[in-house]
Amino acid sequence: MKTERTLAIIKPDAVQAGHIGHILTRIEQAPLRIVAMRLVRLDRESAANFYREHAGRCFFNDLCQYMSSGPVVVILLEGEGAIARWREMIGPTDAAAAPPGTIRGDFGESVQNNAVHGSDIAEHARFEINF
Ligand code: DAT
Ligand code: MG
């Protein structure tokens, strides 16, 4: 399998709830390599740009509001098949339906407040890392 880079974000709900350490532990135990990491507060415009593929969806405004509601931890990850592996570790989008053992299942609350982001495909990973 080839070495890839992907973007992870610990979202405002998980930062607020004090789950940064637990989620970083999952990353280190995977193991995925942390290449860069930063605590940032996104403004609404940056959140909208980041999620531009969803512009026009009914949940878009709430999503941008939520993503800019508090600090997030943005993490550049690297590892073998990192894109698919990270997606597997985080679980399905709806945290309420995500199985125990997945990050969203263990630390998320709902479809919107789902604790973490992960790039879904290589093309999006490239955009998100540059972002
Ligand atoms: P994922 O984050 O699993 O890649 P996505 O790209 O379909 O999911 O959606 C991006 C984010 O938008 C998701 O993490 C939470 C929010 N979202 C998606 N579908 C939603 C819905 N039906 N209601 C509310 N928020 C939603
Ligand atoms: Mg997505």
Coordinates of N, CA, C and O and ligand atoms in Angstrom, one line a residue:
M1 N 0.8 -1.2 0.0 CA 0.0 0.0 0.0 C 0.9 1.2 0.0 O 2.0 1.2 0.5
K2 N 0.4 2.3 -0.6 CA 1.3 3.5 -0.7 C 1.1 4.5 0.5 O 0.0 4.6 1.0
T3 N 2.2 5.2 0.8 CA 2.2 6.2 1.8 C 1.3 7.4 1.3 O 1.6 7.9 0.2
E4 N 0.4 7.8 2.1 CA -0.5 8.9 1.8 C -0.6 9.9 2.9 O -0.2 9.6 4.0
R5 N -1.0 11.1 2.5 CA -1.3 12.1 3.5 C -2.8 12.4 3.5 O -3.4 12.4 2.4
T6 N -3.4 12.7 4.7 CA -4.8 13.1 4.8 C -4.9 14.1 5.8 O -4.1 14.3 6.7
L7 N -6.1 14.8 5.8 CA -6.3 15.9 6.8 C -7.4 15.4 7.8 O -8.5 15.0 7.4
A8 N -7.0 15.5 9.0 CA -8.0 15.3 10.1 C -8.3 16.6 10.8 O -7.4 17.5 10.9
I9 N -9.5 16.7 11.3 CA -9.9 17.9 12.1 C -10.6 17.4 13.3 O -11.5 16.6 13.2
I10 N -10.2 17.8 14.5 CA -11.0 17.5 15.7 C -11.9 18.7 15.8 O -11.5 19.9 16.0
K11 N -13.2 18.5 15.7 CA -14.2 19.5 15.5 C -14.5 20.2 16.9 O -14.2 19.7 18.0
P12 N -15.2 21.4 16.8 CA -15.5 22.1 18.0 C -16.1 21.3 19.2 O -15.8 21.6 20.4
D13 N -17.1 20.4 18.9 CA -17.7 19.7 20.0 C -16.7 18.8 20.7 O -16.8 18.8 22.0
A14 N -15.8 18.2 20.0 CA -14.9 17.3 20.6 C -13.8 18.1 21.4 O -13.3 17.6 22.5
V15 N -13.4 19.2 20.9 CA -12.4 20.1 21.6 C -13.1 20.5 22.9 O -12.5 20.4 24.0
Q16 N -14.3 21.0 22.8 CA -15.1 21.6 23.9 C -15.3 20.5 25.0 O -15.2 20.8 26.2
A17 N -15.5 19.3 24.6 CA -15.8 18.2 25.5 C -14.5 17.6 26.1 O -14.6 16.7 26.9
G18 N -13.3 18.1 25.7 CA -12.1 17.6 26.3 C -11.6 16.2 25.7 O -11.0 15.4 26.4
H19 N -11.9 16.0 24.4 CA -11.5 14.7 23.8 C -10.3 14.8 22.9 O -9.9 13.8 22.3
I20 N -9.6 15.9 22.9 CA -8.4 16.0 22.1 C -7.4 14.9 22.4 O -6.9 14.2 21.5
G21 N -7.1 14.7 23.6 CA -6.1 13.7 24.0 C -6.5 12.3 23.6 O -5.7 11.5 23.1
H22 N -7.8 12.0 23.8 CA -8.2 10.6 23.5 C -8.1 10.4 22.0 O -7.7 9.3 21.6
I23 N -8.4 11.4 21.2 CA -8.4 11.2 19.8 C -7.0 11.1 19.3 O -6.6 10.3 18.4
L24 N -6.1 12.0 19.8 CA -4.6 11.9 19.4 C -4.1 10.5 19.8 O -3.2 9.9 19.1
T25 N -4.5 10.0 20.9 CA -4.0 8.6 21.3 C -4.4 7.6 20.3 O -3.6 6.7 19.9
R26 N -5.7 7.7 19.8 CA -6.1 6.7 18.7 C -5.2 6.9 17.5 O -4.8 5.9 16.8
I27 N -4.8 8.1 17.1 CA -4.0 8.4 16.0 C -2.6 7.7 16.2 O -2.1 7.0 15.4
E28 N -2.1 7.9 17.4 CA -0.7 7.4 17.7 C -0.7 5.9 17.8 O 0.3 5.2 17.4
Q29 N -1.8 5.3 18.2 CA -1.9 3.9 18.4 C -2.2 3.2 17.0 O -2.0 2.0 16.9
A30 N -2.7 3.9 16.0 CA -3.1 3.3 14.7 C -2.0 2.5 14.1 O -2.3 1.3 13.7
P31 N -0.7 2.9 13.9 CA -0.3 4.2 14.1 C -0.3 5.0 12.8 O 0.0 4.5 11.7
L32 N -0.7 6.3 12.9 CA -0.6 7.3 11.8 C 0.4 8.3 12.3 O 0.4 8.6 13.5
R33 N 1.2 8.9 11.4 CA 2.2 9.8 11.8 C 1.6 11.3 11.8 O 1.0 11.6 10.8
I34 N 1.8 12.0 12.8 CA 1.4 13.4 12.8 C 2.5 14.3 12.2 O 3.6 14.4 12.8
V35 N 2.2 14.8 11.0 CA 3.2 15.6 10.3 C 3.2 17.1 10.7 O 4.2 17.7 10.8
A36 N 2.0 17.6 11.0 CA 1.8 18.9 11.4 C 0.5 19.0 12.2 O -0.4 18.2 11.9
M37 N 0.4 20.0 13.1 CA -0.9 20.1 13.9 C -1.0 21.5 14.4 O 0.0 22.1 14.8
R38 N -2.2 22.0 14.4 CA -2.4 23.4 14.9 C -3.8 23.5 15.5 O -4.8 23.0 14.9
L39 N -3.9 24.3 16.5 CA -5.2 24.7 17.1 C -5.6 26.0 16.4 O -4.9 27.0 16.5
V40 N -6.8 26.0 15.7 CA -7.2 27.2 15.0 C -8.7 27.5 15.2 O -9.4 26.6 15.5
R41 N -9.0 28.7 15.1 CA -10.5 29.1 15.1 C -10.8 29.5 13.7 O -10.3 30.5 13.2
L42 N -11.6 28.7 13.0 CA -12.0 29.1 11.6 C -13.1 30.2 11.7 O -13.9 30.2 12.5
D43 N -13.0 31.1 10.7 CA -14.1 32.1 10.6 C -15.1 31.4 9.7 O -14.9 30.4 9.1
R44 N -16.3 32.0 9.6 CA -17.4 31.4 8.9 C -17.1 31.3 7.4 O -17.4 30.2 6.8
E45 N -16.4 32.2 6.9 CA -16.0 32.2 5.5 C -15.1 31.0 5.2 O -15.2 30.3 4.2
S46 N -14.1 30.8 6.0 CA -13.2 29.7 5.8 C -13.9 28.3 6.0 O -13.7 27.4 5.2
A47 N -14.8 28.3 6.9 CA -15.6 27.0 7.1 C -16.4 26.8 5.8 O -16.5 25.6 5.3
A48 N -17.0 27.8 5.3 CA -17.9 27.7 4.1 C -17.0 27.2 2.9 O -17.4 26.4 2.1
N49 N -15.8 27.8 2.8 CA -14.9 27.4 1.7 C -14.4 25.9 1.9 O -14.4 25.2 0.9
F50 N -14.1 25.6 3.1 CA -13.7 24.2 3.4 C -14.8 23.2 3.0 O -14.5 22.1 2.4
Y51 N -16.0 23.5 3.3 CA -17.2 22.6 3.0 C -17.9 23.0 1.7 O -19.1 22.6 1.6
R52 N -17.2 23.7 0.8 CA -17.9 24.2 -0.4 C -18.7 23.2 -1.2 O -19.6 23.5 -1.9
E53 N -18.2 21.9 -1.2 CA -18.9 20.8 -1.9 C -20.4 20.7 -1.4 O -21.2 20.1 -2.1
H54 N -20.6 21.2 -0.2 CA -22.0 21.0 0.4 C -22.8 22.3 0.3 O -23.9 22.4 0.9
A55 N -22.3 23.4 -0.3 CA -23.0 24.6 -0.4 C -24.3 24.3 -1.1 O -24.4 23.6 -2.0
G56 N -25.4 24.9 -0.5 CA -26.7 24.7 -1.0 C -27.5 23.6 -0.3 O -28.7 23.5 -0.4
R57 N -26.8 22.7 0.4 CA -27.5 21.7 1.1 C -28.3 22.3 2.3 O -27.8 23.4 2.8
C58 N -29.3 21.7 2.8 CA -30.2 22.3 3.8 C -29.4 22.5 5.1 O -29.7 23.4 5.9
F59 N -28.4 21.7 5.4 CA -27.6 21.8 6.6 C -26.4 22.7 6.5 O -25.7 22.8 7.5
F60 N -26.2 23.3 5.4 CA -24.9 24.0 5.1 C -24.7 25.2 6.1 O -23.6 25.3 6.7
N61 N -25.7 26.0 6.3 CA -25.5 27.2 7.2 C -25.2 26.7 8.6 O -24.3 27.3 9.3
D62 N -26.0 25.7 9.1 CA -25.7 25.2 10.4 C -24.3 24.6 10.6 O -23.6 24.8 11.6
L63 N -23.9 24.0 9.5 CA -22.6 23.3 9.5 C -21.5 24.4 9.6 O -20.5 24.3 10.4
C64 N -21.6 25.5 8.8 CA -20.6 26.6 8.9 C -20.6 27.3 10.2 O -19.5 27.6 10.8
Q65 N -21.8 27.5 10.7 CA -21.9 28.1 12.1 C -21.2 27.2 13.1 O -20.4 27.7 13.9
Y66 N -21.5 25.9 13.1 CA -20.9 25.0 14.0 C -19.4 24.9 13.9 O -18.7 25.0 14.9
M67 N -18.9 24.8 12.7 CA -17.4 24.7 12.5 C -16.7 25.9 12.9 O -15.5 25.9 13.1
S68 N -17.4 27.1 12.9 CA -16.7 28.3 13.3 C -17.1 28.7 14.8 O -16.8 29.8 15.2
S69 N -17.7 27.8 15.5 CA -18.2 28.1 16.8 C -17.2 28.0 17.9 O -17.4 28.5 19.1
G70 N -16.0 27.5 17.6 CA -15.0 27.3 18.6 C -13.7 26.8 18.0 O -13.7 26.4 16.8
P71 N -12.6 26.6 18.8 CA -11.4 26.2 18.2 C -11.5 24.7 17.7 O -12.2 23.9 18.2
V72 N -10.7 24.4 16.7 CA -10.6 23.1 16.1 C -9.1 22.7 16.1 O -8.2 23.6 16.0
V73 N -8.8 21.4 16.1 CA -7.4 21.0 15.9 C -7.3 20.4 14.5 O -7.9 19.4 14.2
V74 N -6.4 21.0 13.7 CA -6.2 20.6 12.3 C -4.9 19.8 12.3 O -3.9 20.2 12.8
I75 N -5.0 18.6 11.8 CA -3.9 17.6 11.8 C -3.6 17.0 10.5 O -4.5 16.5 9.8
L76 N -2.3 17.2 10.1 CA -1.9 16.5 8.8 C -1.3 15.1 9.2 O -0.4 15.0 10.0
L77 N -2.0 14.1 8.6 CA -1.6 12.7 9.0 C -0.9 12.1 7.8 O -1.3 12.3 6.6
E78 N 0.0 11.2 8.1 CA 0.7 10.4 7.0 C 0.8 8.9 7.4 O 1.0 8.6 8.6
G79 N 0.6 8.1 6.5 CA 0.8 6.6 6.7 C 0.4 5.8 5.5 O -0.1 6.4 4.5
E80 N 0.6 4.5 5.6 CA 0.2 3.6 4.5 C -1.3 3.6 4.4 O -2.0 3.4 5.4
G81 N -1.8 4.0 3.2 CA -3.3 4.0 3.0 C -4.0 4.9 4.0 O -5.1 4.6 4.4
A82 N -3.4 6.0 4.3 CA -3.9 6.8 5.4 C -5.3 7.4 5.2 O -6.0 7.5 6.2
I83 N -5.6 7.7 4.0 CA -6.9 8.3 3.7 C -8.1 7.3 4.1 O -8.9 7.6 4.9
A84 N -8.0 6.1 3.6 CA -9.0 5.0 3.9 C -8.9 4.6 5.4 O -9.9 4.4 6.0
R85 N -7.7 4.5 5.9 CA -7.6 4.0 7.3 C -8.2 5.0 8.3 O -8.9 4.6 9.2
W86 N -7.9 6.3 8.0 CA -8.5 7.3 8.9 C -10.0 7.3 8.8 O -10.7 7.4 9.8
R87 N -10.5 7.2 7.6 CA -12.0 7.2 7.4 C -12.6 6.0 8.2 O -13.7 6.0 8.8
E88 N -11.9 4.8 8.1 CA -12.4 3.6 8.8 C -12.4 3.8 10.3 O -13.3 3.4 11.0
M89 N -11.3 4.5 10.8 CA -11.2 4.7 12.2 C -12.3 5.6 12.7 O -12.7 5.5 13.9
I90 N -12.7 6.6 11.9 CA -13.7 7.6 12.4 C -15.1 7.1 12.4 O -15.9 7.5 13.2
G91 N -15.4 6.2 11.4 CA -16.7 5.7 11.3 C -17.7 6.5 10.5 O -17.2 7.5 9.9
P92 N -18.9 6.1 10.4 CA -19.9 6.8 9.5 C -20.2 8.2 10.0 O -20.0 8.5 11.1
T93 N -20.7 9.0 9.0 CA -21.0 10.4 9.3 C -21.9 10.7 10.5 O -21.6 11.5 11.4
D94 N -23.0 9.9 10.7 CA -23.9 10.1 11.8 C -23.4 9.4 13.0 O -23.4 8.2 13.2
A95 N -22.8 10.3 13.9 CA -22.2 9.8 15.2 C -23.2 9.0 16.0 O -22.8 8.0 16.7
A96 N -24.5 9.3 15.9 CA -25.5 8.6 16.7 C -25.6 7.1 16.2 O -26.1 6.3 16.9
A97 N -25.2 6.9 14.9 CA -25.4 5.5 14.4 C -24.0 4.9 14.2 O -23.9 3.7 13.8
A98 N -22.9 5.6 14.6 CA -21.6 5.0 14.4 C -21.3 4.0 15.5 O -21.6 4.2 16.7
P99 N -20.7 2.8 15.1 CA -20.5 1.8 16.1 C -19.5 2.1 17.2 O -18.5 2.9 16.9
P100 N -19.6 1.6 18.4 CA -18.6 1.7 19.4 C -17.2 1.3 18.9 O -17.2 0.3 18.1
G101 N -16.2 2.0 19.3 CA -14.9 1.6 18.9 C -14.4 2.6 17.8 O -13.2 2.8 17.5
T102 N -15.4 3.2 17.0 CA -15.0 4.2 16.1 C -15.0 5.5 16.8 O -15.6 5.7 17.9
I103 N -14.2 6.5 16.3 CA -14.0 7.8 17.0 C -15.4 8.5 17.1 O -15.7 9.1 18.1
R104 N -16.1 8.5 16.0 CA -17.4 9.2 16.0 C -18.4 8.5 17.0 O -19.2 9.1 17.7
G105 N -18.3 7.2 17.0 CA -19.2 6.4 17.9 C -18.9 6.7 19.3 O -19.8 6.7 20.2
D106 N -17.6 6.8 19.6 CA -17.2 7.0 21.0 C -17.2 8.5 21.5 O -17.4 8.8 22.7
F107 N -16.9 9.4 20.6 CA -16.8 10.8 21.0 C -17.8 11.8 20.3 O -17.8 13.0 20.7
G108 N -18.5 11.4 19.3 CA -19.5 12.3 18.6 C -20.8 12.2 19.3 O -21.1 11.3 20.1
E109 N -21.7 13.1 18.8 CA -23.0 13.2 19.4 C -24.1 13.0 18.4 O -25.2 12.4 18.7
S110 N -23.9 13.5 17.2 CA -25.0 13.6 16.2 C -24.4 13.6 14.8 O -23.2 13.6 14.6
V111 N -25.3 13.8 13.8 CA -24.8 13.8 12.4 C -23.9 15.1 12.2 O -22.9 15.1 11.5
Q112 N -24.3 16.2 12.8 CA -23.5 17.4 12.7 C -22.4 17.4 13.7 O -21.2 17.6 13.3
N113 N -22.6 17.2 14.9 CA -21.6 17.2 15.9 C -20.9 15.8 16.0 O -21.2 15.1 16.9
N114 N -20.1 15.6 15.0 CA -19.6 14.2 14.9 C -18.1 14.1 15.2 O -17.4 13.2 14.7
A115 N -17.6 15.0 16.0 CA -16.2 14.9 16.6 C -15.0 15.2 15.7 O -14.1 15.8 16.1
V116 N -15.1 14.6 14.5 CA -13.9 14.6 13.7 C -14.2 14.7 12.2 O -15.3 14.3 11.7
H117 N -13.2 15.2 11.4 CA -13.3 15.2 10.0 C -12.2 14.3 9.4 O -11.1 14.2 10.1
G118 N -12.4 13.8 8.3 CA -11.4 13.0 7.5 C -11.6 13.2 6.1 O -12.8 13.1 5.6
S119 N -10.6 13.5 5.3 CA -10.7 13.6 3.9 C -11.2 12.2 3.3 O -10.8 11.2 3.8
D120 N -12.1 12.3 2.3 CA -12.7 11.0 1.8 C -11.9 10.4 0.7 O -11.8 9.2 0.6
I121 N -11.4 11.3 -0.2 CA -10.6 10.8 -1.4 C -9.4 11.6 -1.6 O -9.3 12.7 -1.1
A122 N -8.4 11.1 -2.4 CA -7.1 11.7 -2.5 C -7.2 13.1 -3.0 O -6.5 14.0 -2.6
E123 N -8.1 13.4 -4.0 CA -8.3 14.7 -4.6 C -8.7 15.7 -3.5 O -8.2 16.8 -3.4
H124 N -9.7 15.3 -2.7 CA -10.1 16.2 -1.6 C -9.0 16.4 -0.5 O -8.9 17.4 0.1
A125 N -8.3 15.3 -0.3 CA -7.1 15.4 0.7 C -6.2 16.5 0.3 O -5.7 17.3 1.1
R126 N -5.8 16.5 -1.0 CA -4.9 17.5 -1.6 C -5.4 18.9 -1.3 O -4.7 19.8 -0.9
F127 N -6.7 19.1 -1.7 CA -7.3 20.4 -1.5 C -7.3 20.8 0.0 O -7.0 22.0 0.3
E128 N -7.7 19.9 0.8 CA -7.9 20.2 2.3 C -6.5 20.5 2.9 O -6.4 21.3 3.8
I129 N -5.5 19.8 2.5 CA -4.1 20.0 3.1 C -3.6 21.4 2.7 O -3.1 22.1 3.5
N130 N -3.8 21.7 1.4 CA -3.4 23.1 1.0 C -4.2 24.2 1.7 O -3.7 25.2 2.1
F131 N -5.5 23.9 1.9 CA -6.4 24.8 2.6 C -5.8 25.1 4.0 O -5.8 26.2 4.4
Ligands
DAT1 P1 -18.2 13.2 6.3 O1 -17.9 14.2 7.3 O2 -18.5 11.9 6.9 O3 -17.3 13.2 5.1 P2 -20.1 14.6 4.6 O4 -18.9 15.0 3.7 O5 -21.3 14.0 3.9 O6 -19.7 13.6 5.8 O7 -20.7 15.9 5.3 C1 -19.8 16.8 5.9 C2 -20.3 17.3 7.2 O8 -21.6 17.9 7.1 C3 -20.6 16.1 8.2 O9 -19.4 15.7 8.9 C4 -21.6 16.7 9.1 C5 -22.5 17.6 8.2 N1 -23.6 16.8 7.7 C6 -23.6 15.9 6.7 N2 -24.9 15.4 6.5 C7 -25.7 16.1 7.3 C8 -27.1 16.1 7.6 N3 -27.9 15.3 7.0 N4 -27.5 16.9 8.6 C9 -26.7 17.7 9.3 N5 -25.4 17.8 9.1 C10 -24.9 17.0 8.1
MG2 MG -17.0 14.5 3.5

